[in-house]
XYZ file of N, CA and C in Angstrom:
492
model
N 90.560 91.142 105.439
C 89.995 90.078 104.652
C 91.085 89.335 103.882
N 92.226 90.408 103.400
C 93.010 89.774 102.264
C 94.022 87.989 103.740
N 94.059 88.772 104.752
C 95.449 88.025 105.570
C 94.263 87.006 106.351
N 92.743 86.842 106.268
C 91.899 86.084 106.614
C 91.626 84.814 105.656
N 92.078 85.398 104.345
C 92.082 84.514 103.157
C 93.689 83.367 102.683
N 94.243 84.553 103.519
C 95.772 83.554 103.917
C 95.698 82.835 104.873
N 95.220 83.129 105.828
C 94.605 82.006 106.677
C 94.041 80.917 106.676
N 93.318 80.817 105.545
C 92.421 79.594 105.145
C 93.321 78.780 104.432
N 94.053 78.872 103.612
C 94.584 77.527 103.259
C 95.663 76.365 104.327
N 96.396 77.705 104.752
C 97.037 76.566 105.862
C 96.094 75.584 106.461
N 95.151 76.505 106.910
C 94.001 75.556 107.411
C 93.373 74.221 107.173
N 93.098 74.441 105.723
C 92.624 73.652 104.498
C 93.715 72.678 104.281
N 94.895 73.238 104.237
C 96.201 72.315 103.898
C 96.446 70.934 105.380
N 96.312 71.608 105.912
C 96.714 70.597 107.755
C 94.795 69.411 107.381
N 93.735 70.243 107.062
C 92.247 69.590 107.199
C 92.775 68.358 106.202
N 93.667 68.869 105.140
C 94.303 67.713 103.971
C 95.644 66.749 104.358
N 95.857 67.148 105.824
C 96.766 66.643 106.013
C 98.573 66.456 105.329
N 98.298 67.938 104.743
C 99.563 68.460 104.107
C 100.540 69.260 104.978
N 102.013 69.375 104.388
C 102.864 69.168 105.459
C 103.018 71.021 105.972
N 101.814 70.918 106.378
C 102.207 72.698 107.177
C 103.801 73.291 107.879
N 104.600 72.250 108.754
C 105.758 73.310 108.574
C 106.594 73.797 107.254
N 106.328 73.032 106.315
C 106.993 73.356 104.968
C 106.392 74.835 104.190
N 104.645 74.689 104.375
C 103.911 75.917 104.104
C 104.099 77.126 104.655
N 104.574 76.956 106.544
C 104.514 78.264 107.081
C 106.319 78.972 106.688
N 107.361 78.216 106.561
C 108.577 78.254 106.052
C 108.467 79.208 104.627
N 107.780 78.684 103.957
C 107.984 79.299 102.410
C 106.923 80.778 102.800
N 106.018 80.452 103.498
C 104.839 81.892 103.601
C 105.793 83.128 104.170
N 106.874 82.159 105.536
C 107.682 83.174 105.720
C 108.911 83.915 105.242
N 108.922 83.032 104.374
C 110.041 83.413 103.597
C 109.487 84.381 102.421
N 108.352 84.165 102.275
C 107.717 85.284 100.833
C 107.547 86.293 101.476
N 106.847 86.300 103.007
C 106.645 87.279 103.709
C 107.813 88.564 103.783
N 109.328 87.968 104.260
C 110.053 88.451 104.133
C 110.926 89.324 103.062
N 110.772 88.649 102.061
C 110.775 88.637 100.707
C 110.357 90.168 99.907
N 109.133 90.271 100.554
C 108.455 91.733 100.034
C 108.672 92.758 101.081
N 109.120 92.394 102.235
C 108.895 93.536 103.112
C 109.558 94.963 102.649
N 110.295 94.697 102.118
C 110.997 96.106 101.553
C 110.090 97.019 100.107
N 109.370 95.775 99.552
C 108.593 96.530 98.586
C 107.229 96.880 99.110
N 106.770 96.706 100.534
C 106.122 97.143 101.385
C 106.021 98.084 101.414
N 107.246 98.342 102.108
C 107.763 99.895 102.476
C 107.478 100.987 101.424
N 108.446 100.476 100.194
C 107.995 101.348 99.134
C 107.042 101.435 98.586
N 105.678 100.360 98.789
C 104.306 101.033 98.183
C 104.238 101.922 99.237
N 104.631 101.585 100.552
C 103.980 103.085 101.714
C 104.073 104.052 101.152
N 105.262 103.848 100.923
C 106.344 105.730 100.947
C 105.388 106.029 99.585
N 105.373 105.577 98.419
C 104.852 105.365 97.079
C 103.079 106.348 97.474
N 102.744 105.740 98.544
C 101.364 106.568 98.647
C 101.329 107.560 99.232
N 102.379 108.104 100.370
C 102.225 109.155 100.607
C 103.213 110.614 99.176
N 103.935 110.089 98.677
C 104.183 110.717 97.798
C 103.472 111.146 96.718
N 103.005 110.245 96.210
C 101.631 109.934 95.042
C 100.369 110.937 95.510
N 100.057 110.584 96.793
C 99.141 111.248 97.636
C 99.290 112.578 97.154
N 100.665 113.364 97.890
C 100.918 114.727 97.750
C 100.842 115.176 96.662
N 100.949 114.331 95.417
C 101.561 114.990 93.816
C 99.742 115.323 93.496
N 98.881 114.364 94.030
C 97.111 114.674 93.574
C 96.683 115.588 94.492
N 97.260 115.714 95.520
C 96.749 116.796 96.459
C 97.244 117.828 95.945
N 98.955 118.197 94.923
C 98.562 119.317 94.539
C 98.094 119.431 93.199
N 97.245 118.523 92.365
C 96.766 118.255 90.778
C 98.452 117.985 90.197
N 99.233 117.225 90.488
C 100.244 117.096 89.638
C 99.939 115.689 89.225
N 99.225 115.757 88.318
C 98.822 113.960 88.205
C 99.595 113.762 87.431
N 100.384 114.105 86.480
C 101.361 113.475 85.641
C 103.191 113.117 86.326
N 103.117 113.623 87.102
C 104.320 113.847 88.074
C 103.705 112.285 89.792
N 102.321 112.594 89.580
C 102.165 110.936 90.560
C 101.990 109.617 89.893
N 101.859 109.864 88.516
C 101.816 108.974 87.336
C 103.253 108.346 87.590
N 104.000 109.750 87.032
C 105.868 109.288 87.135
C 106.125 108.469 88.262
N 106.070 108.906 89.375
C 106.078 108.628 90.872
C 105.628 106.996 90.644
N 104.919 106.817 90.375
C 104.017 105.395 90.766
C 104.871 104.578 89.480
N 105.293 104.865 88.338
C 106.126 104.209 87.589
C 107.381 103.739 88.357
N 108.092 104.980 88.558
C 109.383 104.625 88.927
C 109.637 103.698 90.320
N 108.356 104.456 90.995
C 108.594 103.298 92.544
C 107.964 102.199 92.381
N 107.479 101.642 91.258
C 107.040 100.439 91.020
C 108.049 99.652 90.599
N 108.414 100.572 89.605
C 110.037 99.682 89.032
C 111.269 99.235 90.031
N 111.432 100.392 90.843
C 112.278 100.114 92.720
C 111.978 99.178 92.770
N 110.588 99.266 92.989
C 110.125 98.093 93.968
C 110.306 96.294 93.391
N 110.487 96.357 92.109
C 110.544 94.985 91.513
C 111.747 94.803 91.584
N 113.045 95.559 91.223
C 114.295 95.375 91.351
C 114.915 94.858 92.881
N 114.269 95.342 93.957
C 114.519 94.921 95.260
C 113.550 94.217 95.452
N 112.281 93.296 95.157
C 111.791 91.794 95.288
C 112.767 91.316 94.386
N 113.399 91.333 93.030
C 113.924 90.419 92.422
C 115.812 90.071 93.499
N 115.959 90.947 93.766
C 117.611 91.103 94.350
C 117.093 90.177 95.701
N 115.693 90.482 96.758
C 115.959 89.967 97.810
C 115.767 88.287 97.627
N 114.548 87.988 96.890
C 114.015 86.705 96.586
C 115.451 85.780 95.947
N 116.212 86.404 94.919
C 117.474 86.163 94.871
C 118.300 85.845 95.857
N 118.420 86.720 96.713
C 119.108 86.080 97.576
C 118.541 84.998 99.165
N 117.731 85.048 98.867
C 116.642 84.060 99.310
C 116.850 82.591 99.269
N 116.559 82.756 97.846
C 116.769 81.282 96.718
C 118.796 80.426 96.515
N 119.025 81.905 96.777
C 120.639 81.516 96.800
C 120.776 80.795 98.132
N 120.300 81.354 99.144
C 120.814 80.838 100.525
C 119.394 79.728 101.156
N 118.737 79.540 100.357
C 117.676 78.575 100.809
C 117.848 77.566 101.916
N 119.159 76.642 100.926
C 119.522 75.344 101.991
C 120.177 75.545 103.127
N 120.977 76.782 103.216
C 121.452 77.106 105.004
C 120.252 77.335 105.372
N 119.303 78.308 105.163
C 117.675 78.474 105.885
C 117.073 77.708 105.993
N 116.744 76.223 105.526
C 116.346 74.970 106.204
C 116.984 74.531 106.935
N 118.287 74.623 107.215
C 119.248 74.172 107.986
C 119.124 74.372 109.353
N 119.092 75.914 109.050
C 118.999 76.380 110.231
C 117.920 76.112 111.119
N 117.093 75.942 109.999
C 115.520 75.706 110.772
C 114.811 74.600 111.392
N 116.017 73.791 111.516
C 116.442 72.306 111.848
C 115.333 71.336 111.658
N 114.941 71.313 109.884
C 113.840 71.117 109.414
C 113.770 69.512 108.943
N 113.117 68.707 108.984
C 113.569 67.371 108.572
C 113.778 66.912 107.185
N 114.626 66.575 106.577
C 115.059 66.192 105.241
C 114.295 66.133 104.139
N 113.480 65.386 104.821
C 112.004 65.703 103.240
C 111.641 66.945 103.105
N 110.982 67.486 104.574
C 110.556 68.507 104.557
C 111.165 69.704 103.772
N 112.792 69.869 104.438
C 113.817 70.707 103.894
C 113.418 70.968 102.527
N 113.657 69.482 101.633
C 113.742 69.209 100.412
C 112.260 69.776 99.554
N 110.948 69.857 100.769
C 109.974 70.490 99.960
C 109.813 71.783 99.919
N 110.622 72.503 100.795
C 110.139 73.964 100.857
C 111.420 74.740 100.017
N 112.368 73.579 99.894
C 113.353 74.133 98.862
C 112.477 74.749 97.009
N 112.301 73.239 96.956
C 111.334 72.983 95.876
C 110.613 74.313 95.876
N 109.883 74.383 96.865
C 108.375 75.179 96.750
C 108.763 76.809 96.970
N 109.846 76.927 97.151
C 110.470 78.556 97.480
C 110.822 78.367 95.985
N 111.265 77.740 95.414
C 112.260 78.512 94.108
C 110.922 78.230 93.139
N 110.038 77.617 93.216
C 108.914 77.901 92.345
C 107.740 79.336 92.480
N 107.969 79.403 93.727
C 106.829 80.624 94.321
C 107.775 81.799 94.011
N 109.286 81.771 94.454
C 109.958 82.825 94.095
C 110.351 83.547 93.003
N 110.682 82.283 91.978
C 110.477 82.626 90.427
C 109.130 83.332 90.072
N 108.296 82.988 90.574
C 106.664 83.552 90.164
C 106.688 84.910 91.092
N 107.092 84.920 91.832
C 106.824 86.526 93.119
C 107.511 87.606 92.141
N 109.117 87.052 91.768
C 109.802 87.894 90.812
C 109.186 88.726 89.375
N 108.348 87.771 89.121
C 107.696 88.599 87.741
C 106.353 88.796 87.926
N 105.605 88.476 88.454
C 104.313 89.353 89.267
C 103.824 89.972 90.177
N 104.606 89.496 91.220
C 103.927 90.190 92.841
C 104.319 91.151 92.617
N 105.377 92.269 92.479
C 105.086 93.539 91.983
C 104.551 94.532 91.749
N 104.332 93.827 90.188
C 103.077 94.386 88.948
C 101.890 94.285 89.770
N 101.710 93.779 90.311
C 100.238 92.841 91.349
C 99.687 93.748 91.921
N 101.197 94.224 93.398
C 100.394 95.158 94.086
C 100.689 96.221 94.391
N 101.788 96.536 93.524
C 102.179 98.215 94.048
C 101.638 99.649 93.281
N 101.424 99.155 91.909
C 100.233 100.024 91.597
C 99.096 100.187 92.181
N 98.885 99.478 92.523
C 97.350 99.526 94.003
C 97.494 100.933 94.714
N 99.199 100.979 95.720
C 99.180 101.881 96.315
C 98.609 103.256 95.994
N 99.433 103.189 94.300
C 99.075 104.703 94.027
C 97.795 104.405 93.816
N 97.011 104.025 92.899
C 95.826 103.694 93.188
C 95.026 104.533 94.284
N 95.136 103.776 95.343
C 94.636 104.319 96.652
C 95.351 105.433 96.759
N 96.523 106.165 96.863
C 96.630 107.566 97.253
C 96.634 108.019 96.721
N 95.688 107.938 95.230
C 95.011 108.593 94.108
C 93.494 109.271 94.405
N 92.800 108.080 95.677
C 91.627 108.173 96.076
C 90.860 106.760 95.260
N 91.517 105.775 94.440
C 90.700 104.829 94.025
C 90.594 103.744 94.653
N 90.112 103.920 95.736
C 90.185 102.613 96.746
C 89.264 101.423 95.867
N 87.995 102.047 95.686
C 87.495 100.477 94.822
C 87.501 99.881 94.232
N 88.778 100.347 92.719
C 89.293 98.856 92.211
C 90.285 98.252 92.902
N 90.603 99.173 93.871
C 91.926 98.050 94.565
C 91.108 97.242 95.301
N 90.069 97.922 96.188
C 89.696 96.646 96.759
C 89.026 95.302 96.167
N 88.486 95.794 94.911
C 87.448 94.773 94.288
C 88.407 93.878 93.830
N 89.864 94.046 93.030
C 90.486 93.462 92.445
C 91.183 92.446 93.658
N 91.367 93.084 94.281
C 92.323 92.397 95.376
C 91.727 90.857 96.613
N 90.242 91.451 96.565
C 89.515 90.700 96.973
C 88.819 89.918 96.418
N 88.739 89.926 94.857
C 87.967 88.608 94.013
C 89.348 88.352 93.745
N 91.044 88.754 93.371
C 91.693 87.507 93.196
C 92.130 86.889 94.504
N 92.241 87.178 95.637
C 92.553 86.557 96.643
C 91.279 85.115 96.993
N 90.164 85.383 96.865
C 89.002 84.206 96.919
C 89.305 83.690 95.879
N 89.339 84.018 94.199
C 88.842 83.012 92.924
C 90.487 82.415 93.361
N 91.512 83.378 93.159
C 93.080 82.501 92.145
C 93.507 82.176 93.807
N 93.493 82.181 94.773
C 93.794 81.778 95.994
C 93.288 80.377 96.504
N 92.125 80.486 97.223
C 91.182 79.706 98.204
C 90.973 79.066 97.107
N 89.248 79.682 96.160
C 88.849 78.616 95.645
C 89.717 77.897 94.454
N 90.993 78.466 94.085
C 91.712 77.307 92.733
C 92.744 76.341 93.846
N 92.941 76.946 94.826
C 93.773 75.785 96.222
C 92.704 74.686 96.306
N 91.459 75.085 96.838
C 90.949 74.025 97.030
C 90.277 73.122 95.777
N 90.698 73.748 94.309
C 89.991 73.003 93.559
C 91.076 72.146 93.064
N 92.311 72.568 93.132
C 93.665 72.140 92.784
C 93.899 70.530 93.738
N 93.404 70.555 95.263
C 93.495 69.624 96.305
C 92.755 68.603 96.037
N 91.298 69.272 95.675
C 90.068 68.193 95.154
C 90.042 67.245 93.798
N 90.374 68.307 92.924
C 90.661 67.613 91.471
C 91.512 66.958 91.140
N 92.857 67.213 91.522
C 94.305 67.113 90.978
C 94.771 66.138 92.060
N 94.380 66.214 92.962
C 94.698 65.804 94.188
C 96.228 66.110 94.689
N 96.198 67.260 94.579
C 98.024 67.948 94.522
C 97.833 68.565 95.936
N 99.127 68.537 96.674
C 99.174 68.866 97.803
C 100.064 70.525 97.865
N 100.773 70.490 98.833
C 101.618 71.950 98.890
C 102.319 72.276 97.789
């Protein structure tokens, strides 16, 4: 549901006639961006997992602190170097000049914002779930992906008339 809800705006964005290679550029670049703090919510749940499987809940507490904190230090270092090397990565991407110039823009604004929330956002989730609390992760994850996603994109397009 959550990567069905990422789906919809590109959608929404091209129905608005907004400049989708600039959108799928920056999506892939955020994409990339977290993959390593991916990893470490994985690892994060099967560890977490083991510490409640044996009642060490203060020791999967620790666990879920510290690999949360990992995990922000390597989104902030990669997105960093992301943002540093931006304009060779349009370059390369033999992207057209405006375009270049918007996903420059739109990476160092999304990236500044990934740096101090995406994180906090979703890697406590993991433990979360290999705590056994799947239903605030899912409830949370799935009313902000519809309210602060889809419906403020499309109210942002309609009202504001603001594009990517």
């Amino acid at each position: 549901m959550f990567q069905f809800g990422k789906l919809v705006i590109p959608l929404y964005l091209q129905w608005e006639q907004q400049p989708l290679p600039v959108q799928a550029m920056v999506s892939m670049l955020e994409s990339f961006a977290c993959q390593a703090c991916i990893g470490i919510g994985l690892g994060m749940m099967t560890v977490v997992g083991k510490c409640v499987y044996a009642k060490e809940y203060e020791q999967a507490r620790q666990y879920t602190i510290s690999l949360t904190k990992l995990a922000w230090v390597v989104c902030i270092i990669f997105c960093a170097i992301i943002m540093l090397f931006i304009q060779q990565i349009t370059s390369l991407a033999k992207m057209e000049s405006e375009s270049a110039k918007l996903a420059i823009w739109l990476t160092r604004i999304v990236f500044a914002y990934k740096m101090i929330f995406w994180t906090p956002s979703f890697l406590p989730g993991y433990g979360l779930r290999a705590a056994g609390d799947v239903k605030f992760s899912m409830i949370t994850s799935t009313l902000s992906m519809w309210i602060c996603r889809v419906v403020v994109t499309i109210f942002l397009v309609h009202t504001f008339h603001m594009g990517l």
